[in-house]
XYZ file of C-alpha atoms in Angstrom:
479
model
C 75.003 8.885 -44.332
C 74.550 12.431 -45.503
C 70.800 11.986 -45.307
C 71.024 10.825 -41.693
C 73.166 13.832 -40.742
C 70.650 16.167 -42.367
C 67.768 14.637 -40.440
C 69.660 14.903 -37.160
C 70.488 18.492 -37.959
C 66.840 19.303 -38.611
C 65.783 17.626 -35.384
C 68.375 19.583 -33.404
C 67.376 22.882 -34.993
C 63.683 22.179 -34.374
C 64.274 21.397 -30.706
C 66.464 24.487 -30.310
C 63.723 26.605 -31.865
C 61.146 25.260 -29.435
C 63.368 25.985 -26.451
C 64.025 29.503 -27.702
C 60.316 30.093 -28.115
C 59.860 28.958 -24.535
C 62.579 31.351 -23.404
C 61.175 34.289 -25.362
C 57.715 33.760 -23.881
C 59.125 33.427 -20.361
C 57.995 29.835 -20.213
C 59.111 27.027 -17.956
C 58.224 23.796 -19.756
C 57.762 21.646 -16.680
C 55.114 19.388 -18.120
C 52.015 19.554 -20.266
C 48.738 20.744 -18.849
C 45.455 21.462 -20.555
C 44.429 25.069 -21.014
C 40.871 26.088 -21.651
C 40.504 28.984 -24.041
C 36.922 29.726 -24.919
C 34.270 32.367 -24.704
C 34.994 34.405 -21.583
C 31.570 35.257 -20.147
C 30.711 38.913 -19.650
C 29.764 37.966 -16.070
C 33.422 38.111 -15.001
C 33.380 41.910 -15.343
C 30.379 42.273 -12.994
C 31.427 40.281 -9.918
C 30.363 41.980 -6.691
C 29.846 45.698 -7.264
C 32.203 46.072 -10.220
C 31.015 48.796 -12.621
C 28.496 50.083 -10.050
C 28.204 53.814 -9.382
C 29.092 54.092 -5.664
C 26.206 55.165 -3.458
C 28.397 56.796 -0.813
C 31.349 58.926 -1.956
C 31.916 60.759 1.348
C 35.326 59.116 1.916
C 36.127 58.217 -1.680
C 38.328 61.174 -2.625
C 41.890 61.998 -1.609
C 42.493 64.941 0.690
C 42.172 68.348 -1.030
C 40.416 66.833 -4.067
C 36.762 66.569 -4.993
C 34.638 64.378 -7.216
C 33.686 66.556 -10.191
C 30.428 65.608 -11.907
C 29.446 65.828 -15.561
C 26.693 68.277 -14.565
C 29.238 70.648 -13.031
C 31.217 70.567 -16.267
C 28.136 71.182 -18.424
C 26.904 74.024 -16.202
C 30.309 75.718 -16.002
C 30.872 75.614 -19.756
C 27.208 76.051 -20.688
C 27.500 72.979 -22.930
C 24.689 70.726 -24.162
C 24.885 67.280 -25.756
C 23.067 68.547 -28.829
C 25.008 71.754 -29.508
C 28.465 70.886 -28.112
C 28.671 67.130 -28.622
C 32.394 66.820 -29.295
C 33.391 69.222 -26.503
C 31.284 67.147 -24.120
C 32.806 63.835 -25.257
C 36.376 65.112 -24.880
C 35.532 66.736 -21.541
C 33.883 63.632 -20.068
C 36.914 61.487 -20.918
C 39.299 63.985 -19.302
C 36.975 64.242 -16.299
C 36.919 60.466 -15.874
C 40.731 60.285 -15.933
C 41.073 63.123 -13.416
C 38.489 61.719 -11.003
C 39.982 58.238 -11.157
C 43.402 59.581 -10.255
C 41.923 61.436 -7.264
C 40.065 58.557 -5.585
C 41.324 56.863 -2.419
C 40.252 53.426 -3.588
C 39.599 51.800 -6.944
C 39.454 48.431 -8.634
C 40.596 48.223 -12.231
C 40.500 45.098 -14.419
C 41.736 44.671 -17.995
C 41.394 41.751 -20.377
C 43.446 41.997 -23.568
C 43.270 39.771 -26.620
C 46.168 40.387 -28.988
C 46.833 39.012 -32.446
C 50.257 39.358 -34.056
C 50.737 38.350 -37.679
C 53.738 38.218 -39.989
C 53.299 37.594 -43.698
C 55.383 35.710 -46.270
C 58.033 34.445 -43.862
C 60.991 33.240 -45.921
C 62.430 30.559 -43.611
C 58.998 28.959 -43.256
C 58.351 28.423 -46.927
C 56.908 31.888 -47.459
C 54.067 31.126 -45.024
C 52.220 33.474 -42.670
C 52.571 33.250 -38.890
C 49.730 34.050 -36.477
C 50.245 34.381 -32.711
C 47.399 35.086 -30.281
C 47.900 36.168 -26.671
C 45.252 36.638 -23.995
C 46.235 38.556 -20.875
C 44.444 39.862 -17.812
C 45.712 42.563 -15.509
C 44.027 43.642 -12.287
C 44.917 46.529 -9.998
C 43.236 47.155 -6.628
C 44.037 49.856 -4.091
C 42.225 50.666 -0.875
C 42.510 51.404 2.823
C 44.636 48.357 3.636
C 47.021 48.225 0.705
C 47.488 47.335 -2.911
C 46.992 44.109 -4.887
C 47.995 43.396 -8.482
C 47.740 40.302 -10.648
C 48.789 39.435 -14.196
C 47.837 36.213 -15.976
C 48.853 35.672 -19.590
C 48.716 32.786 -22.034
C 49.110 31.987 -25.706
C 45.831 31.183 -27.438
C 47.008 30.861 -31.052
C 50.324 29.648 -32.459
C 49.785 28.979 -36.146
C 52.268 28.768 -38.994
C 55.168 27.314 -36.990
C 54.096 23.720 -37.392
C 51.418 21.570 -35.775
C 53.669 20.257 -33.016
C 54.620 23.727 -31.791
C 50.982 24.823 -31.975
C 50.031 21.894 -29.741
C 52.364 23.263 -27.063
C 50.658 26.650 -26.771
C 48.904 25.647 -23.551
C 52.339 25.548 -21.874
C 53.218 29.124 -22.751
C 52.396 31.969 -20.384
C 53.525 34.055 -17.463
C 51.835 35.007 -14.215
C 52.530 37.155 -11.176
C 50.934 38.638 -8.065
C 51.969 41.642 -5.971
C 50.802 42.667 -2.500
C 51.796 45.875 -0.758
C 50.780 47.597 2.476
C 52.385 50.080 4.873
C 55.018 47.553 5.991
C 56.141 45.519 2.990
C 55.861 44.785 -0.699
C 56.096 41.206 -1.958
C 55.757 39.504 -5.339
C 55.514 35.916 -6.555
C 55.655 34.371 -9.988
C 54.049 31.062 -10.905
C 55.752 28.070 -12.421
C 54.368 28.741 -15.845
C 52.349 26.020 -17.502
C 49.878 28.111 -19.438
C 47.159 30.417 -18.192
C 43.678 28.913 -18.007
C 40.823 31.043 -19.316
C 37.592 29.469 -18.205
C 34.622 29.577 -20.524
C 31.014 29.873 -19.448
C 29.807 26.879 -17.456
C 33.235 25.261 -17.160
C 34.909 23.932 -14.016
C 32.075 24.524 -11.563
C 32.026 28.282 -11.813
C 35.759 28.960 -12.020
C 35.023 31.571 -14.670
C 33.804 33.925 -11.940
C 35.838 32.604 -9.003
C 39.034 33.691 -10.737
C 39.623 37.317 -11.675
C 38.295 37.781 -15.216
C 38.026 34.032 -15.617
C 41.828 33.668 -15.622
C 43.697 31.320 -13.353
C 46.864 29.292 -13.102
C 47.141 26.447 -10.578
C 50.917 26.741 -10.762
C 50.648 30.344 -9.564
C 48.257 29.398 -6.775
C 50.683 26.740 -5.528
C 53.921 28.678 -6.014
C 56.284 28.022 -3.104
C 59.481 29.555 -4.405
C 60.599 32.646 -6.223
C 59.232 35.269 -3.831
C 60.691 38.742 -4.043
C 60.125 41.444 -1.491
C 61.156 44.698 0.056
C 60.216 46.973 2.917
C 57.845 49.680 1.758
C 60.127 52.312 3.250
C 62.748 51.281 0.694
C 60.403 51.359 -2.292
C 60.910 54.345 -4.546
C 57.555 54.222 -6.319
C 54.009 54.020 -5.017
C 51.136 52.189 -6.737
C 49.004 55.331 -6.417
C 49.602 57.689 -9.319
C 49.943 61.395 -8.625
C 50.590 63.836 -11.443
C 51.020 67.544 -10.947
C 49.078 69.585 -13.452
C 48.376 73.186 -14.418
C 45.080 72.295 -16.115
C 42.321 74.799 -15.345
C 39.490 72.315 -14.863
C 39.132 68.604 -14.233
C 37.744 68.340 -17.780
C 40.474 70.383 -19.473
C 42.544 68.651 -22.137
C 44.867 66.045 -20.640
C 48.628 66.390 -20.538
C 51.057 63.768 -21.802
C 53.371 62.072 -19.287
C 56.101 60.429 -21.316
C 57.427 57.061 -20.200
C 60.154 54.928 -21.710
C 61.629 55.237 -25.184
C 61.652 51.970 -27.096
C 63.660 51.154 -30.225
C 62.432 48.209 -32.297
C 63.661 47.447 -35.822
C 65.450 50.817 -35.916
C 62.141 52.569 -35.180
C 61.696 54.697 -32.055
C 58.420 54.301 -30.143
C 57.296 55.921 -26.885
C 55.253 54.723 -23.925
C 53.468 56.931 -21.400
C 50.060 57.981 -20.113
C 47.621 60.886 -20.088
C 47.228 61.110 -16.336
C 46.653 57.537 -15.188
C 47.942 54.116 -16.154
C 45.024 52.975 -18.297
C 44.789 56.263 -20.250
C 47.395 55.756 -22.966
C 45.382 57.465 -25.734
C 44.383 61.130 -25.803
C 40.611 61.204 -26.250
C 40.411 64.621 -24.596
C 41.087 66.571 -27.808
C 37.984 66.935 -29.961
C 40.082 67.776 -33.036
C 41.185 64.149 -33.183
C 37.640 62.767 -33.569
C 36.203 61.287 -36.730
C 32.972 63.295 -36.588
C 31.030 60.744 -38.633
C 31.888 57.874 -36.298
C 32.010 59.600 -32.897
C 28.852 59.891 -30.795
C 27.459 60.208 -27.276
C 24.297 58.909 -25.620
C 22.814 59.244 -22.143
C 20.831 56.698 -20.106
C 18.823 58.615 -17.510
C 17.871 55.458 -15.574
C 21.532 54.606 -14.953
C 22.743 58.220 -15.091
C 25.291 56.938 -17.590
C 27.013 58.533 -20.573
C 28.305 56.289 -23.365
C 31.027 57.653 -25.632
C 31.771 56.020 -28.970
C 35.044 57.435 -30.290
C 36.936 56.863 -33.517
C 40.126 58.780 -34.235
C 40.552 60.293 -37.687
C 43.379 58.777 -39.755
C 45.223 62.082 -39.959
C 45.699 62.299 -36.168
C 45.659 58.681 -35.011
C 49.433 58.384 -34.521
C 49.459 61.648 -32.572
C 46.464 60.798 -30.401
C 47.519 57.205 -29.708
C 51.312 57.415 -29.776
C 51.683 55.893 -26.297
C 49.195 53.135 -27.105
C 51.209 52.297 -30.206
C 54.416 52.144 -28.177
C 52.789 49.836 -25.657
C 51.442 47.504 -28.334
C 54.815 47.298 -30.096
C 56.490 46.648 -26.733
C 54.038 43.838 -25.935
C 54.483 42.162 -29.321
C 58.168 42.742 -30.158
C 59.109 39.267 -28.884
C 57.030 37.817 -31.713
C 57.406 40.284 -34.606
C 59.626 43.367 -34.762
C 57.428 45.905 -36.546
C 59.355 48.566 -38.443
C 57.727 51.986 -38.930
C 54.363 50.674 -37.752
C 51.364 52.889 -38.467
C 47.831 52.876 -37.115
C 45.057 51.593 -39.338
C 42.338 51.376 -36.679
C 41.632 53.040 -33.329
C 38.220 53.104 -31.719
C 36.845 53.073 -28.186
C 33.586 52.729 -26.294
C 33.652 54.386 -22.876
C 30.974 54.455 -20.159
C 31.094 57.251 -17.554
C 28.566 57.920 -14.806
C 27.074 61.340 -14.223
C 29.165 61.391 -11.048
C 32.243 61.623 -13.283
C 33.511 58.109 -12.473
C 34.409 55.744 -15.304
C 32.445 52.484 -15.461
C 34.047 50.663 -18.402
C 36.147 51.090 -21.508
C 36.553 48.902 -24.573
C 39.164 49.549 -27.254
C 40.355 48.248 -30.599
C 43.829 49.249 -31.806
C 45.497 47.852 -34.920
C 48.985 48.606 -36.253
C 50.453 47.698 -39.604
C 53.906 47.694 -41.149
C 54.313 47.252 -44.881
C 58.067 46.862 -44.512
C 60.040 43.658 -44.233
C 60.120 42.608 -40.585
C 61.967 40.085 -38.472
C 60.096 37.145 -37.032
C 61.572 37.338 -33.544
C 59.895 34.193 -32.180
C 62.652 31.641 -31.420
C 65.287 34.346 -31.106
C 64.990 35.459 -34.706
C 66.224 32.182 -36.183
C 63.054 31.879 -38.241
C 64.155 34.772 -40.419
C 62.315 37.694 -41.953
C 58.836 38.171 -43.331
C 58.765 39.960 -46.652
C 55.064 40.810 -46.451
C 55.359 42.919 -43.307
C 53.187 42.443 -40.252
C 50.200 43.515 -38.195
C 49.462 43.713 -34.480
C 46.058 44.286 -32.921
C 44.672 44.590 -29.385
C 41.060 44.217 -28.285
C 40.673 45.368 -24.712
C 37.873 45.280 -22.138
C 38.289 47.309 -18.924
C 36.019 47.353 -15.880
C 36.181 49.689 -12.862
C 34.824 49.626 -9.323
C 34.975 51.846 -6.223
C 33.085 50.172 -3.364
C 35.070 49.283 -0.238
C 34.432 45.540 -0.450
C 35.774 45.177 -3.966
C 38.796 47.350 -3.132
C 39.634 45.407 0.046
C 43.005 43.867 -0.784
C 42.977 41.606 2.291
C 39.864 39.964 0.827
C 41.842 39.305 -2.362
C 44.845 37.990 -0.464
C 42.590 35.528 1.399
C 41.196 34.282 -1.920
C 44.258 34.166 -4.145
C 47.317 34.345 -1.865
C 46.338 32.853 1.532
C 49.947 31.918 2.355
C 50.485 35.607 3.195
C 48.889 34.682 6.511
C 51.910 32.437 7.207
C 55.651 33.002 7.601
C 56.581 30.984 4.504
C 56.625 33.656 1.761
C 58.397 36.200 3.960
C 61.127 33.766 4.971
C 61.774 32.883 1.322
C 61.580 36.413 -0.064
C 64.646 37.913 -1.660
C 65.247 41.622 -1.987
C 64.263 43.077 -5.363
C 67.960 43.739 -6.009
C 68.695 40.064 -5.240
C 70.497 40.756 -1.948
C 69.504 39.529 1.467
C 66.138 38.519 2.870
C 64.570 41.706 4.202
C 61.076 40.376 4.963
C 61.804 37.616 7.470
C 60.738 39.827 10.404
C 57.499 41.059 8.783
C 54.291 40.105 10.557
C 52.018 37.906 8.379
C 48.590 39.205 7.414
C 45.560 38.449 9.557
C 43.069 36.935 7.107
C 40.969 35.020 9.637
C 37.820 37.094 9.063
C 37.860 36.713 5.269
C 36.324 34.074 3.012
C 38.640 31.412 1.595
C 38.654 30.414 -2.060
C 36.888 27.122 -1.347
C 33.990 28.936 0.339
C 33.903 31.840 -2.111
C 30.602 32.136 -3.995
C 30.878 35.198 -6.244
C 27.705 37.122 -6.967
C 27.017 38.802 -10.308
C 25.329 42.210 -10.171
C 22.334 43.328 -12.251
C 24.307 45.587 -14.623
C 25.522 42.587 -16.601
C 22.295 42.429 -18.624
C 22.697 46.043 -19.752
C 26.242 45.771 -21.075
C 26.818 45.974 -24.819
C 30.188 45.003 -26.238
C 32.083 46.818 -28.947
C 33.206 43.429 -30.239
C 32.852 39.738 -29.523
C 34.688 38.624 -26.391
C 35.522 35.308 -28.109
C 38.710 36.260 -29.901
C 40.563 32.985 -29.499
C 40.452 32.166 -33.233
C 40.938 35.683 -34.597
C 43.403 36.147 -37.434
C 44.413 39.374 -39.147
C 44.318 39.531 -42.927
C 47.292 40.835 -44.855
C 45.269 43.461 -46.744
């Protein structure tokens, strides 16, 4: 009898743990669906004119701003790559951030592979836990509005038992946002795991979806819309920071965001002038001189910066990046007094001063006992501490076609051409239905998803990665 009660108790606890995991990961377990997690082809970062240096910049810049070139910086400062290498590297990064923030239109895509590990977890028989998350974020702004998409899924769930690991394809969260001069609206998918399409899979879906990431549940979402009139929105998707910097290439200023307390440790989020710039690579004193370099391709008019931050300054230079990584991983492991053990970046910037791409590796480590916060913390503490690491690929574009948000709405949110989402939208504060009188978008002149045949540009063959894009089996070592 006692044995039977114990077995029932274990079954109940196991089921409760699974449901808590689902809750923590913002998961709705509405049925199992397969999720492909494989090698994401580099092609997805070169669809259309992504990463191309725009041929016509006459209407690219905001009023009262100008596109500042690398040549103007070099001539003004009388710098050369040979004699002033580290000044040039820091200046080009600051220049790229400043120019990006001053453009009227831009497309910005990010793919992040994260690995979170906890070691010697007491309630799991002193085993290690390894969680992998792949996420994509895209941000487009242009003449006719703003479009944003997030797709995220769990790629690794090891150390919590084979059954739980088999459910990883059901974990994930997804959302889309559209905004123009009249309204802002958002939808979230019924989460059943993000699908990351590998090369050659599903008749080209790797390039038909943004960064090879899709979720049929998001595409078919009929409920859960949230909206507001733009006139009532306090914040704008376009970032605009006031600055007293002398030149566009002067050292960047910190713009502090939220304060975050995890495991009694205070972390900070923020940027250095635009959303994707969370590390300060504009200060040459931070560079590891042995591992930091610059090269120039005259055929592409392209500068490539390879930057590694010296251990002494890595927490100072990347404080906001650390805060963001802890924030993104705190629902798995609560890192106490986390410290950087690796920070490196590869950044491509055109001679025009516009950023083409950025790749980053950031790894944090805590030697202190940490809580395993998966399943609401019921799995206990990990005596061996923990690690968290991000590997990020970013791609940028500036041509009108790629920044046309109506084109994206026609592909990925065609119901915006109907009354349905506006009638079902709820205010962002949960009150009323403010969008029922909004006029639907006119998408009649745009290509639908079924007819969409994405083209890959010729820069794809000249792209070198800082790391392998296949990170779906990556596991951090304890030492």
